[in-house]
CSV table of C-alpha atoms in Angstrom, one decimal:
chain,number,residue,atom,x,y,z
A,1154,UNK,CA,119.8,72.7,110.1
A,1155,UNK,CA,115.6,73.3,109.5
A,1156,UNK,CA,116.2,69.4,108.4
A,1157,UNK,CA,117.7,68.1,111.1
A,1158,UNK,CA,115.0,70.2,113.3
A,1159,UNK,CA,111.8,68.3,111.2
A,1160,UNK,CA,113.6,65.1,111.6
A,1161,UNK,CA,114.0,65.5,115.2
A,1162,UNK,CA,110.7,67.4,116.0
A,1163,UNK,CA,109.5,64.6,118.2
A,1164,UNK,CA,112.5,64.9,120.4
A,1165,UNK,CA,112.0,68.1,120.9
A,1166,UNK,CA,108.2,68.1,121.7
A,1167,UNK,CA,109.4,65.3,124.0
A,1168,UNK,CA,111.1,67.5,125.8
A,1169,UNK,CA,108.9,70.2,126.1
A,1170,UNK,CA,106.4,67.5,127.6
A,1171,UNK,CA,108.6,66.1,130.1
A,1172,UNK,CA,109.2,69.5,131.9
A,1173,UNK,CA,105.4,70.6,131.1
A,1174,UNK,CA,104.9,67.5,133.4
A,1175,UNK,CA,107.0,68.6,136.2
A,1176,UNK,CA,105.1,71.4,138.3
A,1177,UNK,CA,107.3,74.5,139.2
A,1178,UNK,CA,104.7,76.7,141.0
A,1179,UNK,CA,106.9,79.0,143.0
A,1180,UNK,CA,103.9,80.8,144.7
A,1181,UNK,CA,103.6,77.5,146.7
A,1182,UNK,CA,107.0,76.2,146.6
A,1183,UNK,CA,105.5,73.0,144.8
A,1184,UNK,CA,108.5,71.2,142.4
A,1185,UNK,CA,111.1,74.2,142.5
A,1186,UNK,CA,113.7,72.1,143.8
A,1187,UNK,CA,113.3,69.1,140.8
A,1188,UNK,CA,112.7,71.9,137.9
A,1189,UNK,CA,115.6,73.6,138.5
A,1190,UNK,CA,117.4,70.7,138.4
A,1191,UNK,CA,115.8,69.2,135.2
A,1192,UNK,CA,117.0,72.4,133.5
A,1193,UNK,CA,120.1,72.1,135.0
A,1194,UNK,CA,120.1,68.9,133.6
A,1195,UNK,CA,119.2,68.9,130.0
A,1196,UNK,CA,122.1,71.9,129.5
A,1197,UNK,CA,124.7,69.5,130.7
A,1198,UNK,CA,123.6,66.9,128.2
A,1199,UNK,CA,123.5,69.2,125.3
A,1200,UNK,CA,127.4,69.7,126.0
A,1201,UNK,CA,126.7,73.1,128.1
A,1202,UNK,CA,128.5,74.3,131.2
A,1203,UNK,CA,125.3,74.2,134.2
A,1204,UNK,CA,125.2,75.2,137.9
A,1205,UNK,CA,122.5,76.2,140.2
A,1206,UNK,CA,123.4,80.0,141.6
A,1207,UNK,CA,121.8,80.3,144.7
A,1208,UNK,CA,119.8,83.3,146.2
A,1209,UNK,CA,117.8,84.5,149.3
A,1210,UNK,CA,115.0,82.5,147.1
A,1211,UNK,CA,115.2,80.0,144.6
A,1212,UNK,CA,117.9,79.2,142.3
A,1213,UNK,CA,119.0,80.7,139.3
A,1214,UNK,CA,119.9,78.2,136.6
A,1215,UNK,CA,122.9,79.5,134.8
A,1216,UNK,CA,124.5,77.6,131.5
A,1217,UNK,CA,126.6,78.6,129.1
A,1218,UNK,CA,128.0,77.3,125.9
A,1219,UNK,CA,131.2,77.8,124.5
A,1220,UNK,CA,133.2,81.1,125.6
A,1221,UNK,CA,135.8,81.5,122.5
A,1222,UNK,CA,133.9,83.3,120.4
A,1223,UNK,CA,133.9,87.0,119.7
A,1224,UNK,CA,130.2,87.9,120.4
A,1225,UNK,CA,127.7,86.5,122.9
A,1226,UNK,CA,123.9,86.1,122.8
A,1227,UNK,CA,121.8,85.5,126.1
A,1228,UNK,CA,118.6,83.9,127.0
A,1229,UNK,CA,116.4,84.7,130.0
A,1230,UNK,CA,113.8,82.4,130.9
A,1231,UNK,CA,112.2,81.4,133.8
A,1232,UNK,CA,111.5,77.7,135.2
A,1233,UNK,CA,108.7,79.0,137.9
A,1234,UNK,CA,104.6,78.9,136.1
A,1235,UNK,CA,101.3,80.4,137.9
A,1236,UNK,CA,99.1,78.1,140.1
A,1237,UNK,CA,96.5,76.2,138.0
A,1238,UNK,CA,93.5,77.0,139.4
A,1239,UNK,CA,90.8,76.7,138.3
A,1240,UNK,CA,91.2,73.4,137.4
A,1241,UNK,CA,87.6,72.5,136.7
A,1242,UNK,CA,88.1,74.5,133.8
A,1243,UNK,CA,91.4,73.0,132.5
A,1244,UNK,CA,90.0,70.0,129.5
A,1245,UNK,CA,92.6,68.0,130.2
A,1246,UNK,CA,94.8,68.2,133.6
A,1247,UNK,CA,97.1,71.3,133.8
A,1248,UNK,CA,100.1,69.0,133.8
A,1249,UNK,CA,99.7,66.3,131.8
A,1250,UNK,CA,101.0,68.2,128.5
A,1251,UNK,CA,98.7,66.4,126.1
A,1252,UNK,CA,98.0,67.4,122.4
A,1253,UNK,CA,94.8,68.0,121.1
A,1254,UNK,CA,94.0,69.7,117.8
A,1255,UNK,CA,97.9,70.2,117.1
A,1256,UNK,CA,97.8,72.2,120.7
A,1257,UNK,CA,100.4,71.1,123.7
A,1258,UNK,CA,98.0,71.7,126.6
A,1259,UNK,CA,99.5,72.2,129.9
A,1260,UNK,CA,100.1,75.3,132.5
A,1261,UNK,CA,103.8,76.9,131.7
A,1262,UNK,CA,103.7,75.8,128.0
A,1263,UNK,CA,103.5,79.0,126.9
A,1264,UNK,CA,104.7,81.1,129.9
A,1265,UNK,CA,107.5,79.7,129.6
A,1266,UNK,CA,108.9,76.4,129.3
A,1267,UNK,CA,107.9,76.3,125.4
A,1268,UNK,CA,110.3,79.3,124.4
A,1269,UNK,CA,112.8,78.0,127.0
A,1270,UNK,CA,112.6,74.3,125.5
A,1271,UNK,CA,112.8,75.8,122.2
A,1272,UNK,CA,116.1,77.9,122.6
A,1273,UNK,CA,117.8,74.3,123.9
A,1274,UNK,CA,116.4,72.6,121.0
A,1275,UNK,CA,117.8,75.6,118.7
A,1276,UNK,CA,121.3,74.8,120.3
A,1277,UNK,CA,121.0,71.0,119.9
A,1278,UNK,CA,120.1,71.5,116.3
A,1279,UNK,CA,123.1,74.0,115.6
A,1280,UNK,CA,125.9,72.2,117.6
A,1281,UNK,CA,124.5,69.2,115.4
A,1282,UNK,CA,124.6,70.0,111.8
A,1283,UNK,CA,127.4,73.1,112.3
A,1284,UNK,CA,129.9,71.0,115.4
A,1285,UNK,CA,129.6,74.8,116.9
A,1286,UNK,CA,127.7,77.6,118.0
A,1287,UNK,CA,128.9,81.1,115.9
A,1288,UNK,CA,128.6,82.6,119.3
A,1289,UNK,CA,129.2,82.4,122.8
A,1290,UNK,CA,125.8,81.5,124.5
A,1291,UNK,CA,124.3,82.4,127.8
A,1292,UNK,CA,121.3,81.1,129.8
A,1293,UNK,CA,119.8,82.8,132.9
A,1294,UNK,CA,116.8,81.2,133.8
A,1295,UNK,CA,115.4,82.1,137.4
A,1296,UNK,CA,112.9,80.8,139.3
A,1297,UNK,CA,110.5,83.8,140.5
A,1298,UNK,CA,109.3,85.6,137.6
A,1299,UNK,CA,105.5,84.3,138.4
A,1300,UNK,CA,106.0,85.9,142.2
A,1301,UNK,CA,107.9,89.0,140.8
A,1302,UNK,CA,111.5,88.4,140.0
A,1303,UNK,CA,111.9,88.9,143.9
A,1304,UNK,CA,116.1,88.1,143.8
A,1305,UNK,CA,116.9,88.8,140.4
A,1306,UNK,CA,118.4,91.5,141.2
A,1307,UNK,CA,120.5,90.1,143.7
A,1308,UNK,CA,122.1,87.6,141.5
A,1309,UNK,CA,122.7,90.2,138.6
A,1310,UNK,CA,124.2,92.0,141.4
A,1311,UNK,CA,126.8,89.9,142.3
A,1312,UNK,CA,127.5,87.6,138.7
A,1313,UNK,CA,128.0,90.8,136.6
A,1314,UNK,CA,130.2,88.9,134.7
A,1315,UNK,CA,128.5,85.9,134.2
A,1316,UNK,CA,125.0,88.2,132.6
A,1317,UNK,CA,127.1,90.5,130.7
A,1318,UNK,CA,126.0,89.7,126.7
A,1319,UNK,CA,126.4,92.2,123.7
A,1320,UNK,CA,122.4,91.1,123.6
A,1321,UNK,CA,119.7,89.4,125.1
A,1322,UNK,CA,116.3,87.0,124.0
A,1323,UNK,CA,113.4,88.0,126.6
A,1324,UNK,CA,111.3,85.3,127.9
A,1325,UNK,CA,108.0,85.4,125.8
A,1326,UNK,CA,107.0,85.8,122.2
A,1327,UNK,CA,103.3,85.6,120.4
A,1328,UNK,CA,101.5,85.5,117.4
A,1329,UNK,CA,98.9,87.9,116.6
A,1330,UNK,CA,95.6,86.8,115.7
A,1331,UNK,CA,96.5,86.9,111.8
A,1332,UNK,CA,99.1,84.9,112.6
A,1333,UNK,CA,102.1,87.4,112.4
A,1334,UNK,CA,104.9,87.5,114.8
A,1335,UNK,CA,104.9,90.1,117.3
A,1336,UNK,CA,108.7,91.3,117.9
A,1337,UNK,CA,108.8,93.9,122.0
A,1338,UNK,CA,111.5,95.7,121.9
A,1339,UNK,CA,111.0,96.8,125.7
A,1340,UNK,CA,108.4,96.4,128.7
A,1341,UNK,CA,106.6,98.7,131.0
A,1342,UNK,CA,107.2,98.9,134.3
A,1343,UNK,CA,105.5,98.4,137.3
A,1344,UNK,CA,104.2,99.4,141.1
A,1345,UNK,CA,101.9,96.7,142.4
A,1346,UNK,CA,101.0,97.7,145.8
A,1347,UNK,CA,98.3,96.4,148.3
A,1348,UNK,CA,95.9,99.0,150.5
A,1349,UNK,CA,94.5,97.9,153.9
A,1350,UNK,CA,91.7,99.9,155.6
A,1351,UNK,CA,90.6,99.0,159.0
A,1352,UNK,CA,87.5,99.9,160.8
A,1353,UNK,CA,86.4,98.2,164.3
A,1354,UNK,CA,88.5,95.5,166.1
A,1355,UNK,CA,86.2,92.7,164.7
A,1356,UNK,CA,83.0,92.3,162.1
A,1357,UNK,CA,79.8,93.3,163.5
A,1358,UNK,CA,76.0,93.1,162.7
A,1359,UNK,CA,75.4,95.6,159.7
A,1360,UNK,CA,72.6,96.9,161.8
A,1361,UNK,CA,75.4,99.2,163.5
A,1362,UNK,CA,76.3,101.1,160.2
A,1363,UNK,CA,74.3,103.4,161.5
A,1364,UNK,CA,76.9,104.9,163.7
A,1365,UNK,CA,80.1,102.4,162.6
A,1366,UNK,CA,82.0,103.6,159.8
A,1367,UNK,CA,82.5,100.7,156.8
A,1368,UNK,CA,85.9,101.0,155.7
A,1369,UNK,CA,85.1,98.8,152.7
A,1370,UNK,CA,83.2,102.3,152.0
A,1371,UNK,CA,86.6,104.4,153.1
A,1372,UNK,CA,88.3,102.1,150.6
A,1373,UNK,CA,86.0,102.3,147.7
A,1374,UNK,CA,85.8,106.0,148.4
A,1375,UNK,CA,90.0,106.4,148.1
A,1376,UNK,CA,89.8,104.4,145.1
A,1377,UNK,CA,87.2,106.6,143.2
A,1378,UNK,CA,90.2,109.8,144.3
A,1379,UNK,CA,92.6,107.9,142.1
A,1380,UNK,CA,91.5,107.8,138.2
A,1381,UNK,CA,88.0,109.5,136.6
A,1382,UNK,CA,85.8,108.2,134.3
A,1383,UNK,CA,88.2,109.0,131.4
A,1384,UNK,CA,91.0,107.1,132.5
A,1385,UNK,CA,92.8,110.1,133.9
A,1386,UNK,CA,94.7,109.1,136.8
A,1387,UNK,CA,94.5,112.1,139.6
A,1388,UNK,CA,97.9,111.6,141.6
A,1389,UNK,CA,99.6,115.0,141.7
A,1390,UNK,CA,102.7,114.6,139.9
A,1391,UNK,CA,101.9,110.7,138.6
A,1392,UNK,CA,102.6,112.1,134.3
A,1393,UNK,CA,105.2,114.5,135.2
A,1394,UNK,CA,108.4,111.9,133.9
A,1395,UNK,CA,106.5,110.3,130.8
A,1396,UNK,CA,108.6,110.4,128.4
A,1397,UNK,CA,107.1,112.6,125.0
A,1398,UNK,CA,106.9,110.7,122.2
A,1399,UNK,CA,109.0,111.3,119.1
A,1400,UNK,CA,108.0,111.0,115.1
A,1401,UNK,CA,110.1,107.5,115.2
A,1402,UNK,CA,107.6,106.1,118.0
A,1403,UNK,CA,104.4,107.6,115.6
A,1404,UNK,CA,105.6,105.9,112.6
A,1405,UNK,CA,106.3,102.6,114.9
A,1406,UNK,CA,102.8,102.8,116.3
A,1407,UNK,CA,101.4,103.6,112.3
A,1408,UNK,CA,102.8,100.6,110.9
A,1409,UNK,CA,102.1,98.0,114.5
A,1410,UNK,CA,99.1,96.1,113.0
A,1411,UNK,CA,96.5,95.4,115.9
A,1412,UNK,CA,93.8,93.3,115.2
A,1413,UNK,CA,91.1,95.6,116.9
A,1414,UNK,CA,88.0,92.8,115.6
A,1415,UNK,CA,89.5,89.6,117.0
A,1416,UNK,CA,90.7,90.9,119.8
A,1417,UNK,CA,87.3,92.2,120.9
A,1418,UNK,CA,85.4,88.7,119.9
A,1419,UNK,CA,88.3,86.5,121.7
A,1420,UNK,CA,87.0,88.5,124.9
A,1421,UNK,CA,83.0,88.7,124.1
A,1422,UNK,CA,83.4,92.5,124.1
A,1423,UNK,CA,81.6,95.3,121.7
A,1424,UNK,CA,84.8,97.9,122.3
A,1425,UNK,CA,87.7,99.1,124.1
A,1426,UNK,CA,87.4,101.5,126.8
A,1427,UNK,CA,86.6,105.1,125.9
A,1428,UNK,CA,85.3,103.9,122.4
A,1429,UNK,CA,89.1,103.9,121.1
A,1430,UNK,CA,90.2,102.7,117.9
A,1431,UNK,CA,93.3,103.1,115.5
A,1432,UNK,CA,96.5,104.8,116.6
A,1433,UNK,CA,94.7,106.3,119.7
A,1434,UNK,CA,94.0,102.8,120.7
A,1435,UNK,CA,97.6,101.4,120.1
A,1436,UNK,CA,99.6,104.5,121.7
A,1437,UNK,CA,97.3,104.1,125.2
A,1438,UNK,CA,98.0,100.6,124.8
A,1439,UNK,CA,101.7,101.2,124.3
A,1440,UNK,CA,102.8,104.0,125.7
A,1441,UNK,CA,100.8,105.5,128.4
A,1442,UNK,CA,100.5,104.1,131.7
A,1443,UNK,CA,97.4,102.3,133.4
A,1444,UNK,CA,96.0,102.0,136.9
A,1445,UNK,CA,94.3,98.9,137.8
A,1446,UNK,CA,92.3,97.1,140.3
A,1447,UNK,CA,93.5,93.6,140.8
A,1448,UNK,CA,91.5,92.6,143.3
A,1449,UNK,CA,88.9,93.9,146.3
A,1450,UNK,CA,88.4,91.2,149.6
A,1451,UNK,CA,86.3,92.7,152.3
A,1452,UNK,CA,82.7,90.9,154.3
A,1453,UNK,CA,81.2,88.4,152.9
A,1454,UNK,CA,80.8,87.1,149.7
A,1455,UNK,CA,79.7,83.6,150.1
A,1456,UNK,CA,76.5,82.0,148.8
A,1457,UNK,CA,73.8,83.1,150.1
A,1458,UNK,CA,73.0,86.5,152.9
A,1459,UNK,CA,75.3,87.4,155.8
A,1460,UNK,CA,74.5,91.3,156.9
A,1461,UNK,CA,77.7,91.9,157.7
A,1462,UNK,CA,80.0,95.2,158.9
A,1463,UNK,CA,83.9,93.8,158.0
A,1464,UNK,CA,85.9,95.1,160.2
A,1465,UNK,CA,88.9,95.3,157.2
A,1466,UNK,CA,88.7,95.8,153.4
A,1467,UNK,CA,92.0,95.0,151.3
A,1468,UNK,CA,92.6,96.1,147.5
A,1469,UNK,CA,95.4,95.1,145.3
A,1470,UNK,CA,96.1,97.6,142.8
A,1471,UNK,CA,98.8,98.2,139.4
A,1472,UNK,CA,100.2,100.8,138.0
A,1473,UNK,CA,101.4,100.0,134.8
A,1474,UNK,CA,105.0,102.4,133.9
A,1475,UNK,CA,106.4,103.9,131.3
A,1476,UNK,CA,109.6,105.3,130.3
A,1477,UNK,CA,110.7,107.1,132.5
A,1478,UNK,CA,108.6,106.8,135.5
A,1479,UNK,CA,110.0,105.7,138.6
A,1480,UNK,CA,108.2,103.0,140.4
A,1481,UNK,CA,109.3,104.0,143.8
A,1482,UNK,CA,108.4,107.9,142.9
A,1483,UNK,CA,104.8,106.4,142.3
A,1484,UNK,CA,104.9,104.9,145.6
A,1485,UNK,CA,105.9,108.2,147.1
A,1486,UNK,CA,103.0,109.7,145.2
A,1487,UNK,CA,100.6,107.3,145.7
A,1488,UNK,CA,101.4,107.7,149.4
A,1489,UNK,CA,101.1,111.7,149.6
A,1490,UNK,CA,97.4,111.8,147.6
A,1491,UNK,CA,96.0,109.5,150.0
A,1492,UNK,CA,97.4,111.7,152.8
A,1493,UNK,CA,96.0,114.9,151.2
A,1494,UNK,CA,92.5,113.4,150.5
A,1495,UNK,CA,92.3,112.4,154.4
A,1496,UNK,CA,93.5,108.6,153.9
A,1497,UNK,CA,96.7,109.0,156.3
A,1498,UNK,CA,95.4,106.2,157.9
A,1499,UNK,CA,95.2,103.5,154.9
A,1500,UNK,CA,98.5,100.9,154.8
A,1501,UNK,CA,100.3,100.7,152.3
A,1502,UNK,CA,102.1,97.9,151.4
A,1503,UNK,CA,104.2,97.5,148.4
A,1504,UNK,CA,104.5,94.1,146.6
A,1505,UNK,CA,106.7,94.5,143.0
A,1506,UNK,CA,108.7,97.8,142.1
A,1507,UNK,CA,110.1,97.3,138.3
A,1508,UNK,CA,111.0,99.6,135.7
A,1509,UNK,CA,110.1,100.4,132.3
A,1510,UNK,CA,112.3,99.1,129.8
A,1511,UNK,CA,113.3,99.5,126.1
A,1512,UNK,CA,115.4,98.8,123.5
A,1513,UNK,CA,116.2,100.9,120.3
A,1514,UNK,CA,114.5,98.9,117.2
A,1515,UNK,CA,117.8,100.1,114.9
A,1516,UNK,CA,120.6,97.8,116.7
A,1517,UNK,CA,122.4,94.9,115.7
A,1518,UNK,CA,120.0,92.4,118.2
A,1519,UNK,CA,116.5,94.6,116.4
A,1520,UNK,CA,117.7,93.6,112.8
A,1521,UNK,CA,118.7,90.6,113.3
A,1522,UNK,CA,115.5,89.6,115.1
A,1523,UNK,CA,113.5,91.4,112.5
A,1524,UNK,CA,115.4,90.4,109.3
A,1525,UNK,CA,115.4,86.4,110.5
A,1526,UNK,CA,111.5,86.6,111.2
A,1527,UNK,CA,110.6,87.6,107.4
A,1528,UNK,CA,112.9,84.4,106.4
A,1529,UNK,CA,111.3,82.1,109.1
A,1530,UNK,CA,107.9,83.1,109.1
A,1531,UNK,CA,107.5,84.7,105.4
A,1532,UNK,CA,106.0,87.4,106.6
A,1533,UNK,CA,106.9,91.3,108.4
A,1534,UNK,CA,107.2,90.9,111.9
A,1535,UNK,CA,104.5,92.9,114.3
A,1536,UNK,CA,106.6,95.4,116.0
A,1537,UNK,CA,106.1,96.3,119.1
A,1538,UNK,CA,108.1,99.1,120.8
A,1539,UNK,CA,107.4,98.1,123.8
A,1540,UNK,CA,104.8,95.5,125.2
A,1541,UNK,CA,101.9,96.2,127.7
A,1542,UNK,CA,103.1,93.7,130.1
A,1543,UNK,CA,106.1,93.8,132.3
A,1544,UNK,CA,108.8,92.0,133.6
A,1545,UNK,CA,112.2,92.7,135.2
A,1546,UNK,CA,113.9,93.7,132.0
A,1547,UNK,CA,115.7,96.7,133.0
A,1548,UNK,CA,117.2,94.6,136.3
A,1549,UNK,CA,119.2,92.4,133.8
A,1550,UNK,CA,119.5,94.5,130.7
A,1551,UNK,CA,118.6,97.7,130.1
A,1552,UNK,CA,120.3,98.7,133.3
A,1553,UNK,CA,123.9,97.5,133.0
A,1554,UNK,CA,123.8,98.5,129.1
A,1555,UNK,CA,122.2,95.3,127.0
A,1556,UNK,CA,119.9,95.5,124.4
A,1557,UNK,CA,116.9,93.0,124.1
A,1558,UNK,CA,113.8,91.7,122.4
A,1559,UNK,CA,110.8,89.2,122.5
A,1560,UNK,CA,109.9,86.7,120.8
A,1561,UNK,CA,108.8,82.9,121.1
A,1562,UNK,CA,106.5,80.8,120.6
A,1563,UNK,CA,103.1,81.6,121.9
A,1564,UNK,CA,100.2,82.8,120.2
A,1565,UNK,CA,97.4,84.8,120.4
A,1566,UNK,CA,94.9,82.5,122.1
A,1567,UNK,CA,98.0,80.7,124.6
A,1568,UNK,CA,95.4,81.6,127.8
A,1569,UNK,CA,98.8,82.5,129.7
A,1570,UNK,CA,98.2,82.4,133.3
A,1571,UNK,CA,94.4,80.9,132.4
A,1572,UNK,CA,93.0,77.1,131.9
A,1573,UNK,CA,93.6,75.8,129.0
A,1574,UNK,CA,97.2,77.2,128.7
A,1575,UNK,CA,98.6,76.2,125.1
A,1576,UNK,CA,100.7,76.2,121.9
A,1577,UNK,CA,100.3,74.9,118.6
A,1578,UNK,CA,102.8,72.3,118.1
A,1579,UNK,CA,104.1,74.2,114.8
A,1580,UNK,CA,105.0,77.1,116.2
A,1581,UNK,CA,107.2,75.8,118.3
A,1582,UNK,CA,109.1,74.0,115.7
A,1583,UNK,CA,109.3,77.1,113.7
A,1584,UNK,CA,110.2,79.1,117.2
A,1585,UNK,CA,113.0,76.5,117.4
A,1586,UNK,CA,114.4,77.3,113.7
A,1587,UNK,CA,113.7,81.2,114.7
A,1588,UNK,CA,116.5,80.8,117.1
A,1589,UNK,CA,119.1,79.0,115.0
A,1590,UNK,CA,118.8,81.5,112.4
A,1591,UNK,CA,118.7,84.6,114.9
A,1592,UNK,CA,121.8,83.2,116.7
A,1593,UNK,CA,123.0,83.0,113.2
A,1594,UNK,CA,122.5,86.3,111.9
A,1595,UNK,CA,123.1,87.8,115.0
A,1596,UNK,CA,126.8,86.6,115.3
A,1597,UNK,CA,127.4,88.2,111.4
A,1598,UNK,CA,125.8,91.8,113.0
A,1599,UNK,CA,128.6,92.0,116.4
């Protein structure tokens, strides 16, 4: 079967290309409609069963192969990719999936088309050499995961049936700067919410300062309320539900090798915040939770001077979760310390609301992921218990009682969501022989 994948490699890539070429950016509704269909598509031709499920937003692509079989492995991917700006930094256009230096080049390669193209590819390969998959095999690839898996949960809602798996491959998957394989076995959660302060009924001369209150200054001045200086956030209540950790999750977080050196250089940095190193470094990482500024917009910013009083300053902020913190309880908190600290007055508005989610590392889906990296990679998989990012995880597994981990095909330097967006050509043949032999192994573990 690894035969068969080498002789066909330049199919594959092929295909990877062709999509990579097709924009699907759902933040601006550009190519949704001819993605989705593509996907749709290339299921169909590999012998799959394909339909567009529709939802109050885009489509969900769901395929399935083969429904005889005693077990039955799911993939969740997503279609939609970021915007590309800024394209003057892009050093070949963002959808042109060139190769350079053994790299595809193009925005979604690695966030997520590569992994998504790879898991077809795995099931071309396996139908071809085998005549059958040792598993029943389910695709749910949506397309709003860049915009916040707005109506996943509406479809899982009402296709129970159709997303119920004994376990399920997440969307991404890297390699760490020494070239391991990471392996999440969960995600954090999230509350994403935007705060709007208004001050006069339009922007005025600065000179009246004096006696006009800046609410780019009210905002600033709620902001420095939430989190000190040592990353403590303030919220009454905000650490009450994180979940202690036990000796497994210490031992987990011993042996998860983080390359503390390259990550540093790959961002031009001298150190992490508060000077951390070691396990400190890796369980902050991991398992506490974060509060973040995404982004500030009040005045004027342009080149050059204008003395300016805004009349409105805006800041988009993220709390990353952890098990078990509720991102609506956040809200609810966020909402009651602005009140107290005499910011009743500030909007709120709430953007994305997803949960933590994990998965025990000691289940049939773990081992089979863990045992199939060593043979395909010739190395110990990184493990991660849970990765720093987040995605709707717990909507589609967790939640209704499936297990599921992360892998694929990027790698340390992919620049998801940045110019230069990439892969190395290799690893997504390997990520494509990853999958046969995890399908493989997985059916011998159910």
């Amino acid at each position: 079967m690894f035969e068969y994948v080498e002789l066909n490699r330049n199919k594959y890539i092929q295909w990877l290309q062709d999509i990579c070429r097709q924009p699907s950016v759902a933040a601006q509704n550009r190519g949704m409609t001819k993605t989705a269909g593509m996907v749709e598509s290339l299921i169909q031709q590999l012998g799959g069963k394909a339909a567009q499920v529709q939802t109050s937003g885009y489509p969900v692509v769901y395929g399935e192969f083969q429904n005889n079989k005693k077990s039955t492995l799911s993939f969740y991917n997503h279609y939609d990719v970021q915007p590309e700006d800024p394209i003057e930094l892009w050093d070949s256009p963002p959808f042109a999936a060139e190769i350079k230096d053994g790299r595809i080049i193009a925005r979604g390669v690695a966030d997520n088309k590569g992994n998504l193209i790879a898991r077809l590819a795995a099931i071309d390969a396996y139908m071809a050499v085998k005549g059958e998959l040792p598993l029943n095999i389910k695709f749910i690839i949506e397309g709003e995961e860049e915009i916040g898996s707005l109506h996943l949960r509406e479809f899982v809602d009402a296709n129970r049936e159709l997303v119920q798996a004994d376990g399920c491959i997440w969307e991404f998957g890297y390699k760490d700067a020494d070239g391991s394989l990471q392996a999440s076995f969960g995600v954090k959660g999230m509350c994403y919410v935007e705060l709007v302060c208004r001050g006069a009924n339009t922007d005025m001369h600065s000179s009246n300062a004096a006696i006009i209150e800046n609410p780019a200054w009210r905002l600033i001045w709620a902001l420095n309320t939430l989190k000190t200086p040592d990353e403590r956030i303030q919220i009454k209540g905000f650490y009450d539900q994180v979940a202690s950790l036990t000796e497994k999750d210490l031992e987990v977080l011993n042996n998860m090798d983080y390359d503390e050196e390259s990550t540093l250089k790959k961002f031009g940095l001298d150190s992490f915040v508060l000077e951390l190193s070691g396990l400190p470094l890796k369980e902050k990482l991991i398992y506490q939770p974060t509060c973040t500024v995404c982004g500030f917009k009040s005045g004027y910013i342009a080149e050059g001077k204008k003395t300016v009083l805004p009349s409105e300053a805006r800041v988009k902020i993220d709390f990353r979760l952890v098990p078990n913190q509720d991102p609506h309880t956040i809200y609810e908190l966020l909402r009651k310390h602005l009140d107290e600290h005499g910011f009743s007055d500030m909007e709120m508005i709430p953007h994305t609301m997803t949960y933590p989610a994990r998965t025990p590392l000691d289940g049939p889906l773990a081992r089979s992921v863990i045992k199939t990296a060593k043979e395909i990679y010739g190395s110990e998989p990184t493990i991660k218990p849970m990765s720093p990012a987040t995605g709707p995880m717990y909507i589609l597994c967790q939640r209704i009682g499936i297990p599921s981990v992360s892998v694929g095909v990027g790698h340390f330097a992919s620049n998801n969501h940045a110019p230069n967006e990439n892969i190395f050509v290799e690893d997504f043949i390997q990520g494509i022989k990853h999958i046969a032999a995890i399908m493989d192994e997985f059916s011998k573990q159910t």
